[in-house]
Amino acid sequence: MAALRLTTAGESHGPGLTCIVEGLPAGLVLDRDTLNRDLARRQLGHGRGGRMKIERDQVEVTGGVRHGRTLGSPVALQVRNRDYANWDERMNPWPVETAVPEVHLPRPGHADLVGTQKYRLTDVRNVLERASARETAARVAGGAVARAFLSALGVQVVSHVVQIGSVRARIDRVLTPEDFAHVDESAVRSLDPDAEAAMVEEINRLRKANESLGGAFEVLAFGLVPGLGSYVSWQDRLDGRLGQAILSIQAIKGVALGDAVEVAGVPGSQAHDEIFWDSARGFYRQTNRAGGLEGGMTTGEPLVVRAWMKPLPTLTKPLRSVDIETHEPAEALRERTDSTTVPAAGVVGEAMVAFVIADAYREKFGGDHIDDVRESLEAYERRIGWRRVGA
Ligand code: EPS
């Protein structure tokens, strides 16, 4: 079982979302504003729909924290759905007087159809409410707690958008944590101002054409100690764990670690990162094609994870589908939706990466109090003679 566990509950238009994070040490300082900042960052990005004007996501802590410090018990986080006020009858946990019509028109690309088959349901709403990416608000709340733990250990997790629709960002430099200081001020969370303008234009153009857009984002983690994860068993490999976590984000269809796609096409001598040593830093590399992972373990170089997202399947110009009750051809469900959520997905990617790394730190360094964790980490860093760059 994972050393750290994150469970979410809640439907898109139900009363709210819950996240429980189990396995944190006691004594970790949590800051309410920092948790809320991540929730607000997930609401950002040009191309969101009407729902984001309703929601003002805020976290309420109902367990595991006292006076701003974790107790070592499960941390329970709640995020209310303000939109529930408009869905009280349709989404009430208890029977209501009024007859609520069922939804019978599954959207191609969504969980709608197979969800009804699998769970023996006749109402597509019973599937789509949970399949919705609204659930990621709860993951981000939990991820923010994982991030606080990592930050106490000198680790920073950031992200940026590298593609929206057909527009790709061009970044020709090696990125450092400082590069991300203003990324949230970009309308699409991009580090390339030229691409940003073109992405906004592309979103506007396709939105007018009733289309949705996919894209890609990159998550980086700085300050990771070498040796998180392991090569000894497939379940322990950090590359596999990151892949699973990223691919579990709604609408994500692809993931790559480091220069995965590029190195597949070059000779071996150009595919790897040569090893160097100096007394100040210990072992290090001058390149980072591996994206900070070798043999399923962190190398001490920045972790680089890229993810590709498909265009959202809720379309204002619906695709062909079939009525699941009558079996007649029909247009798929038309719902309020976003044109693109790639900028928000990057923030969700940060949360998932933060969780996986935090889990790996819990596994390797144990400790029931955050100071125990720190001492154990410092002893290991001394043993391998490793120093965080810039530390
Ligand atoms: C979503 C559809 C939209 C999004 C929602 C995810 O919601 P609605 O159907 O209420 O307009 O806004 O995302 C969120 C609410 C959120 O917080 O990200 C979907 O179908 O996945």
XYZ file of C-alpha atoms and ligand atoms in Angstrom:
412
model
C 0.000 0.000 0.000
C 1.186 3.474 -0.806
C 2.775 5.354 2.080
C 0.592 8.364 1.262
C -3.006 7.991 0.129
C -5.313 10.495 -1.545
C -9.011 9.751 -1.951
C -11.633 12.031 -3.435
C -15.428 11.934 -3.353
C -18.071 14.150 -4.880
C -20.031 14.884 -8.048
C -19.737 17.871 -10.370
C -23.090 19.444 -9.451
C -23.575 17.785 -6.061
C -23.173 19.573 -2.721
C -19.380 19.495 -2.858
C -16.103 17.629 -3.114
C -14.070 15.917 -0.431
C -10.416 14.913 -0.373
C -8.805 12.787 2.320
C -5.021 12.643 2.505
C -3.693 9.889 4.752
C -0.111 9.209 5.747
C 1.332 12.673 6.386
C 3.653 13.270 9.340
C 2.590 15.432 12.280
C 3.908 18.967 12.715
C 3.737 19.988 9.049
C 2.764 23.662 8.732
C -0.218 24.231 6.430
C -1.296 27.670 5.304
C -4.914 28.259 4.305
C -4.050 30.916 1.712
C -1.500 28.640 0.044
C -4.052 25.842 -0.298
C -6.643 28.278 -1.685
C -4.099 29.733 -4.098
C -3.754 26.357 -5.815
C -7.532 26.026 -6.071
C -7.723 29.496 -7.626
C -4.877 28.658 -10.028
C -6.846 25.623 -11.234
C -9.703 27.949 -12.165
C -7.448 30.038 -14.435
C -6.982 30.019 -18.174
C -8.514 31.556 -21.255
C -11.195 29.272 -22.659
C -13.112 28.321 -19.519
C -16.919 28.326 -19.686
C -19.727 29.823 -17.584
C -19.201 27.503 -14.639
C -15.987 29.236 -13.596
C -17.924 32.469 -13.090
C -20.020 30.655 -10.477
C -17.326 28.764 -8.569
C -14.891 30.447 -6.154
C -13.173 27.326 -4.882
C -12.075 27.490 -1.259
C -10.911 24.717 0.988
C -12.475 23.921 4.319
C -10.427 21.665 6.594
C -12.548 19.316 8.683
C -9.919 16.957 10.058
C -6.245 16.305 10.687
C -5.101 19.877 11.278
C -4.941 21.977 14.446
C -3.790 25.602 14.607
C -2.156 25.318 11.184
C -0.192 22.109 11.785
C -0.946 18.540 10.773
C -1.663 16.080 13.582
C -0.494 12.941 11.760
C -4.111 11.857 11.363
C -5.984 11.830 8.012
C -6.420 15.343 6.639
C -9.988 15.960 5.400
C -10.598 18.765 2.933
C -13.925 20.003 1.561
C -14.579 22.188 -1.482
C -18.183 23.334 -1.859
C -19.906 23.462 -5.268
C -21.549 26.878 -5.371
C -23.422 25.723 -8.488
C -25.241 23.128 -6.336
C -27.738 25.869 -5.466
C -28.920 25.558 -9.103
C -28.977 21.742 -9.008
C -30.530 21.111 -5.610
C -33.422 19.036 -6.995
C -31.511 17.244 -9.768
C -28.542 16.337 -7.572
C -30.057 16.030 -4.100
C -28.623 13.062 -2.170
C -32.172 12.297 -0.981
C -35.432 11.613 -2.872
C -37.208 14.756 -4.124
C -40.897 15.457 -4.850
C -40.412 16.544 -8.475
C -39.755 14.035 -11.282
C -36.219 14.652 -12.560
C -35.879 13.711 -16.270
C -33.122 11.238 -17.135
C -30.333 11.980 -19.628
C -30.173 9.385 -22.444
C -27.708 10.927 -24.920
C -24.102 9.803 -24.293
C -21.271 12.033 -25.583
C -18.625 10.346 -27.760
C -15.277 10.600 -25.965
C -16.826 10.750 -22.495
C -17.432 8.001 -19.923
C -21.201 8.331 -20.504
C -22.087 5.235 -22.538
C -19.786 2.617 -21.055
C -20.455 3.966 -17.562
C -24.172 3.203 -17.918
C -23.411 -0.289 -19.274
C -20.929 -1.080 -16.539
C -22.895 0.240 -13.553
C -26.337 -0.877 -14.820
C -27.627 2.692 -14.935
C -30.299 4.174 -17.185
C -29.463 7.843 -16.546
C -26.250 9.166 -18.109
C -26.170 11.866 -15.419
C -25.307 9.178 -12.853
C -22.064 8.656 -14.787
C -21.126 12.079 -16.067
C -21.379 13.768 -12.692
C -18.448 11.785 -11.333
C -16.549 11.409 -14.622
C -16.485 15.231 -14.886
C -13.176 16.984 -14.349
C -14.766 19.000 -11.569
C -13.314 16.199 -9.403
C -9.848 17.643 -10.029
C -10.646 20.488 -7.602
C -10.481 17.877 -4.830
C -7.216 16.450 -6.187
C -5.710 19.923 -6.279
C -6.742 20.526 -2.652
C -5.010 17.257 -1.657
C -2.087 18.006 -3.947
C -1.625 21.365 -2.226
C -1.125 19.509 1.051
C 1.416 17.201 -0.623
C 3.103 20.319 -2.007
C 3.366 21.831 1.492
C 5.110 18.638 2.636
C 7.505 18.774 -0.340
C 8.182 22.433 0.159
C 9.280 21.667 3.748
C 11.855 19.327 2.130
C 13.085 21.891 -0.429
C 11.100 20.610 -3.425
C 9.195 22.867 -5.810
C 6.618 21.648 -8.348
C 5.624 23.932 -11.249
C 3.984 23.683 -14.673
C 3.449 25.485 -17.946
C 1.373 24.992 -21.066
C 3.370 23.936 -24.122
C 0.584 23.466 -26.671
C -3.030 24.489 -27.223
C -4.728 23.208 -30.359
C -2.200 23.483 -33.172
C -0.084 26.190 -31.465
C 3.148 25.062 -29.779
C 5.285 27.108 -27.380
C 8.998 27.461 -28.218
C 11.294 27.398 -25.226
C 14.968 27.115 -26.080
C 16.472 27.485 -22.605
C 16.897 25.233 -19.608
C 14.094 26.157 -17.192
C 14.733 27.079 -13.557
C 12.198 27.653 -10.746
C 12.538 31.433 -11.270
C 11.115 31.091 -14.802
C 7.757 30.212 -13.265
C 7.343 33.261 -11.023
C 4.822 34.882 -13.396
C 3.462 31.934 -15.367
C -0.006 32.273 -13.798
C -0.245 35.813 -15.162
C -0.229 34.451 -18.710
C -3.766 33.993 -20.104
C -2.924 30.380 -20.954
C -0.139 29.737 -18.392
C 2.526 29.747 -21.143
C 6.165 30.850 -20.845
C 6.326 31.866 -24.521
C 4.588 35.249 -25.063
C 4.327 34.780 -28.849
C 2.704 31.388 -28.468
C 0.412 32.797 -25.769
C -1.071 35.349 -28.168
C -1.495 32.713 -30.883
C -3.085 30.272 -28.408
C -5.630 32.867 -27.268
C -6.462 33.581 -30.923
C -6.832 29.889 -31.682
C -9.156 29.402 -28.691
C -11.292 32.367 -29.776
C -11.451 31.145 -33.362
C -12.410 27.582 -32.486
C -14.812 28.632 -29.756
C -16.747 30.647 -32.362
C -16.844 27.509 -34.498
C -18.355 25.574 -31.556
C -15.205 23.514 -31.187
C -13.115 22.466 -28.197
C -9.309 22.282 -28.067
C -6.751 19.941 -26.571
C -3.065 20.550 -26.001
C -0.131 19.712 -23.801
C 1.469 20.850 -20.553
C 4.721 20.153 -18.768
C 5.225 19.665 -15.038
C 8.694 20.114 -13.513
C 9.884 19.348 -10.014
C 13.076 20.950 -8.679
C 15.129 19.957 -5.643
C 14.421 16.204 -5.665
C 16.921 14.039 -3.881
C 18.363 11.143 -5.950
C 16.932 7.708 -5.218
C 13.174 8.233 -4.867
C 11.306 5.252 -6.275
C 13.165 2.038 -7.100
C 14.299 -0.278 -9.886
C 13.724 -3.481 -7.885
C 10.029 -4.099 -8.629
C 7.806 -2.750 -11.366
C 5.304 -1.340 -8.881
C 8.024 0.737 -7.201
C 9.322 2.442 -10.344
C 8.650 6.152 -10.112
C 8.301 6.550 -13.885
C 5.409 4.075 -13.881
C 3.790 5.707 -10.860
C 4.005 9.143 -12.459
C 2.577 7.805 -15.707
C -0.395 6.306 -13.918
C -1.069 9.454 -11.922
C -0.877 11.741 -14.963
C -2.933 9.461 -17.216
C -5.617 9.304 -14.527
C -6.374 12.991 -15.088
C -9.571 13.374 -17.107
C -8.936 13.814 -20.884
C -5.181 13.080 -20.672
C -4.205 10.620 -23.398
C -0.429 10.716 -23.436
C 2.528 11.193 -21.134
C 6.283 11.478 -21.686
C 9.201 11.655 -19.256
C 12.069 13.951 -20.217
C 12.914 13.911 -23.931
C 11.187 10.533 -24.414
C 9.911 11.221 -27.912
C 13.126 12.887 -29.124
C 15.565 10.271 -27.758
C 13.650 7.459 -29.452
C 14.978 8.797 -32.738
C 18.662 9.497 -31.995
C 21.706 7.225 -31.539
C 22.419 6.025 -27.996
C 25.443 8.287 -27.644
C 23.114 11.299 -27.899
C 20.325 9.900 -25.782
C 21.807 9.793 -22.288
C 23.138 12.178 -19.660
C 26.848 11.828 -18.901
C 27.892 11.718 -15.259
C 30.159 14.279 -13.538
C 31.244 14.893 -9.966
C 32.497 17.852 -7.975
C 33.009 18.258 -4.271
C 30.395 21.015 -3.948
C 27.520 19.204 -5.677
C 28.393 15.512 -5.584
C 27.340 13.628 -8.747
C 25.531 15.630 -11.404
C 24.695 15.751 -15.133
C 25.136 18.555 -17.640
C 22.126 17.472 -19.674
C 18.744 16.182 -18.542
C 17.358 14.167 -21.443
C 16.137 11.541 -18.984
C 13.871 14.117 -17.323
C 15.340 13.409 -13.881
C 14.629 9.653 -13.876
C 16.858 6.641 -14.441
C 15.911 3.066 -13.604
C 12.613 4.234 -12.117
C 14.432 6.480 -9.620
C 15.065 10.205 -9.382
C 18.606 11.233 -10.385
C 18.684 14.573 -8.553
C 18.130 16.494 -11.806
C 14.771 18.235 -12.325
C 11.853 15.928 -13.029
C 10.221 16.737 -16.367
C 6.811 15.236 -17.185
C 4.856 16.147 -20.289
C 1.172 15.323 -20.827
C -1.149 15.553 -23.819
C -4.840 16.292 -23.470
C -7.594 15.555 -25.963
C -10.158 18.231 -26.860
C -13.036 18.147 -24.355
C -15.806 15.819 -25.550
C -18.693 18.087 -24.534
C -19.363 20.015 -27.736
C -21.776 22.832 -28.420
C -21.996 21.331 -31.937
C -22.696 17.763 -30.809
C -21.449 14.605 -32.509
C -23.633 11.719 -33.590
C -24.724 9.346 -30.874
C -27.567 6.999 -29.989
C -30.391 7.374 -27.452
C -29.613 4.649 -24.896
C -33.337 4.053 -24.213
C -34.823 4.067 -27.744
C -31.611 3.120 -29.634
C -32.542 5.797 -32.195
C -29.765 7.916 -33.698
C -29.513 11.246 -31.900
C -27.183 14.137 -31.232
C -25.069 13.803 -28.092
C -25.948 15.714 -24.954
C -25.375 19.431 -25.270
C -24.136 20.920 -22.005
C -22.505 24.101 -20.842
C -18.786 23.472 -21.190
C -15.272 24.892 -21.508
C -13.506 25.474 -24.859
C -10.218 24.313 -23.379
C -8.893 23.444 -19.951
C -5.226 22.786 -20.759
C -4.019 25.651 -18.468
C -6.054 24.203 -15.576
C -4.920 20.662 -16.396
C -1.326 21.801 -15.844
C -2.215 22.744 -12.260
C -3.897 19.350 -11.803
C -0.721 17.763 -13.222
C 1.300 19.579 -10.550
C -1.023 18.170 -7.883
C -0.638 14.604 -9.173
C 3.145 14.882 -9.516
C 3.358 16.445 -6.040
C 1.342 13.567 -4.638
C 3.462 10.841 -6.295
C 6.722 12.457 -5.189
C 5.436 13.092 -1.668
C 4.444 9.420 -1.499
C 7.983 8.439 -2.571
C 9.494 10.703 0.134
C 7.190 9.150 2.765
C 8.225 5.687 1.616
C 11.967 6.379 1.644
C 12.336 8.573 4.725
C 9.432 7.582 7.006
C 9.087 9.635 10.180
C 6.030 10.447 12.273
C 6.919 14.144 12.681
C 8.120 16.444 9.905
C 11.403 16.992 11.806
C 11.993 13.211 11.827
C 11.541 13.245 8.058
C 13.997 16.127 7.673
C 16.623 14.453 9.859
C 16.339 11.225 7.927
C 16.597 13.068 4.605
C 19.611 15.077 5.792
C 21.403 11.928 6.970
C 20.875 10.362 3.536
C 22.025 13.506 1.721
C 25.194 13.477 3.839
C 25.798 9.811 3.088
C 25.599 10.254 -0.683
C 27.345 13.637 -0.561
C 24.519 15.350 -2.421
C 23.610 19.004 -2.273
C 20.559 20.633 -3.827
C 21.648 23.116 -6.510
C 21.164 26.634 -5.146
C 20.788 25.352 -1.575
C -16.937 19.759 -16.878
C -17.852 20.648 -17.424
C -17.988 22.035 -16.932
C -16.677 22.454 -16.285
C -16.351 21.438 -15.214
C -15.983 20.147 -15.838
O -18.927 22.143 -15.890
P -20.486 22.425 -16.154
O -20.985 21.209 -16.839
O -21.042 22.630 -14.781
O -20.517 23.662 -17.005
O -16.710 23.777 -15.831
O -15.253 21.873 -14.480
C -15.469 22.398 -13.257
C -16.619 22.672 -12.727
C -14.203 22.679 -12.592
O -14.234 23.131 -11.450
O -13.168 22.456 -13.235
C -16.859 18.374 -17.358
O -17.800 17.903 -18.002
O -15.837 17.719 -17.117
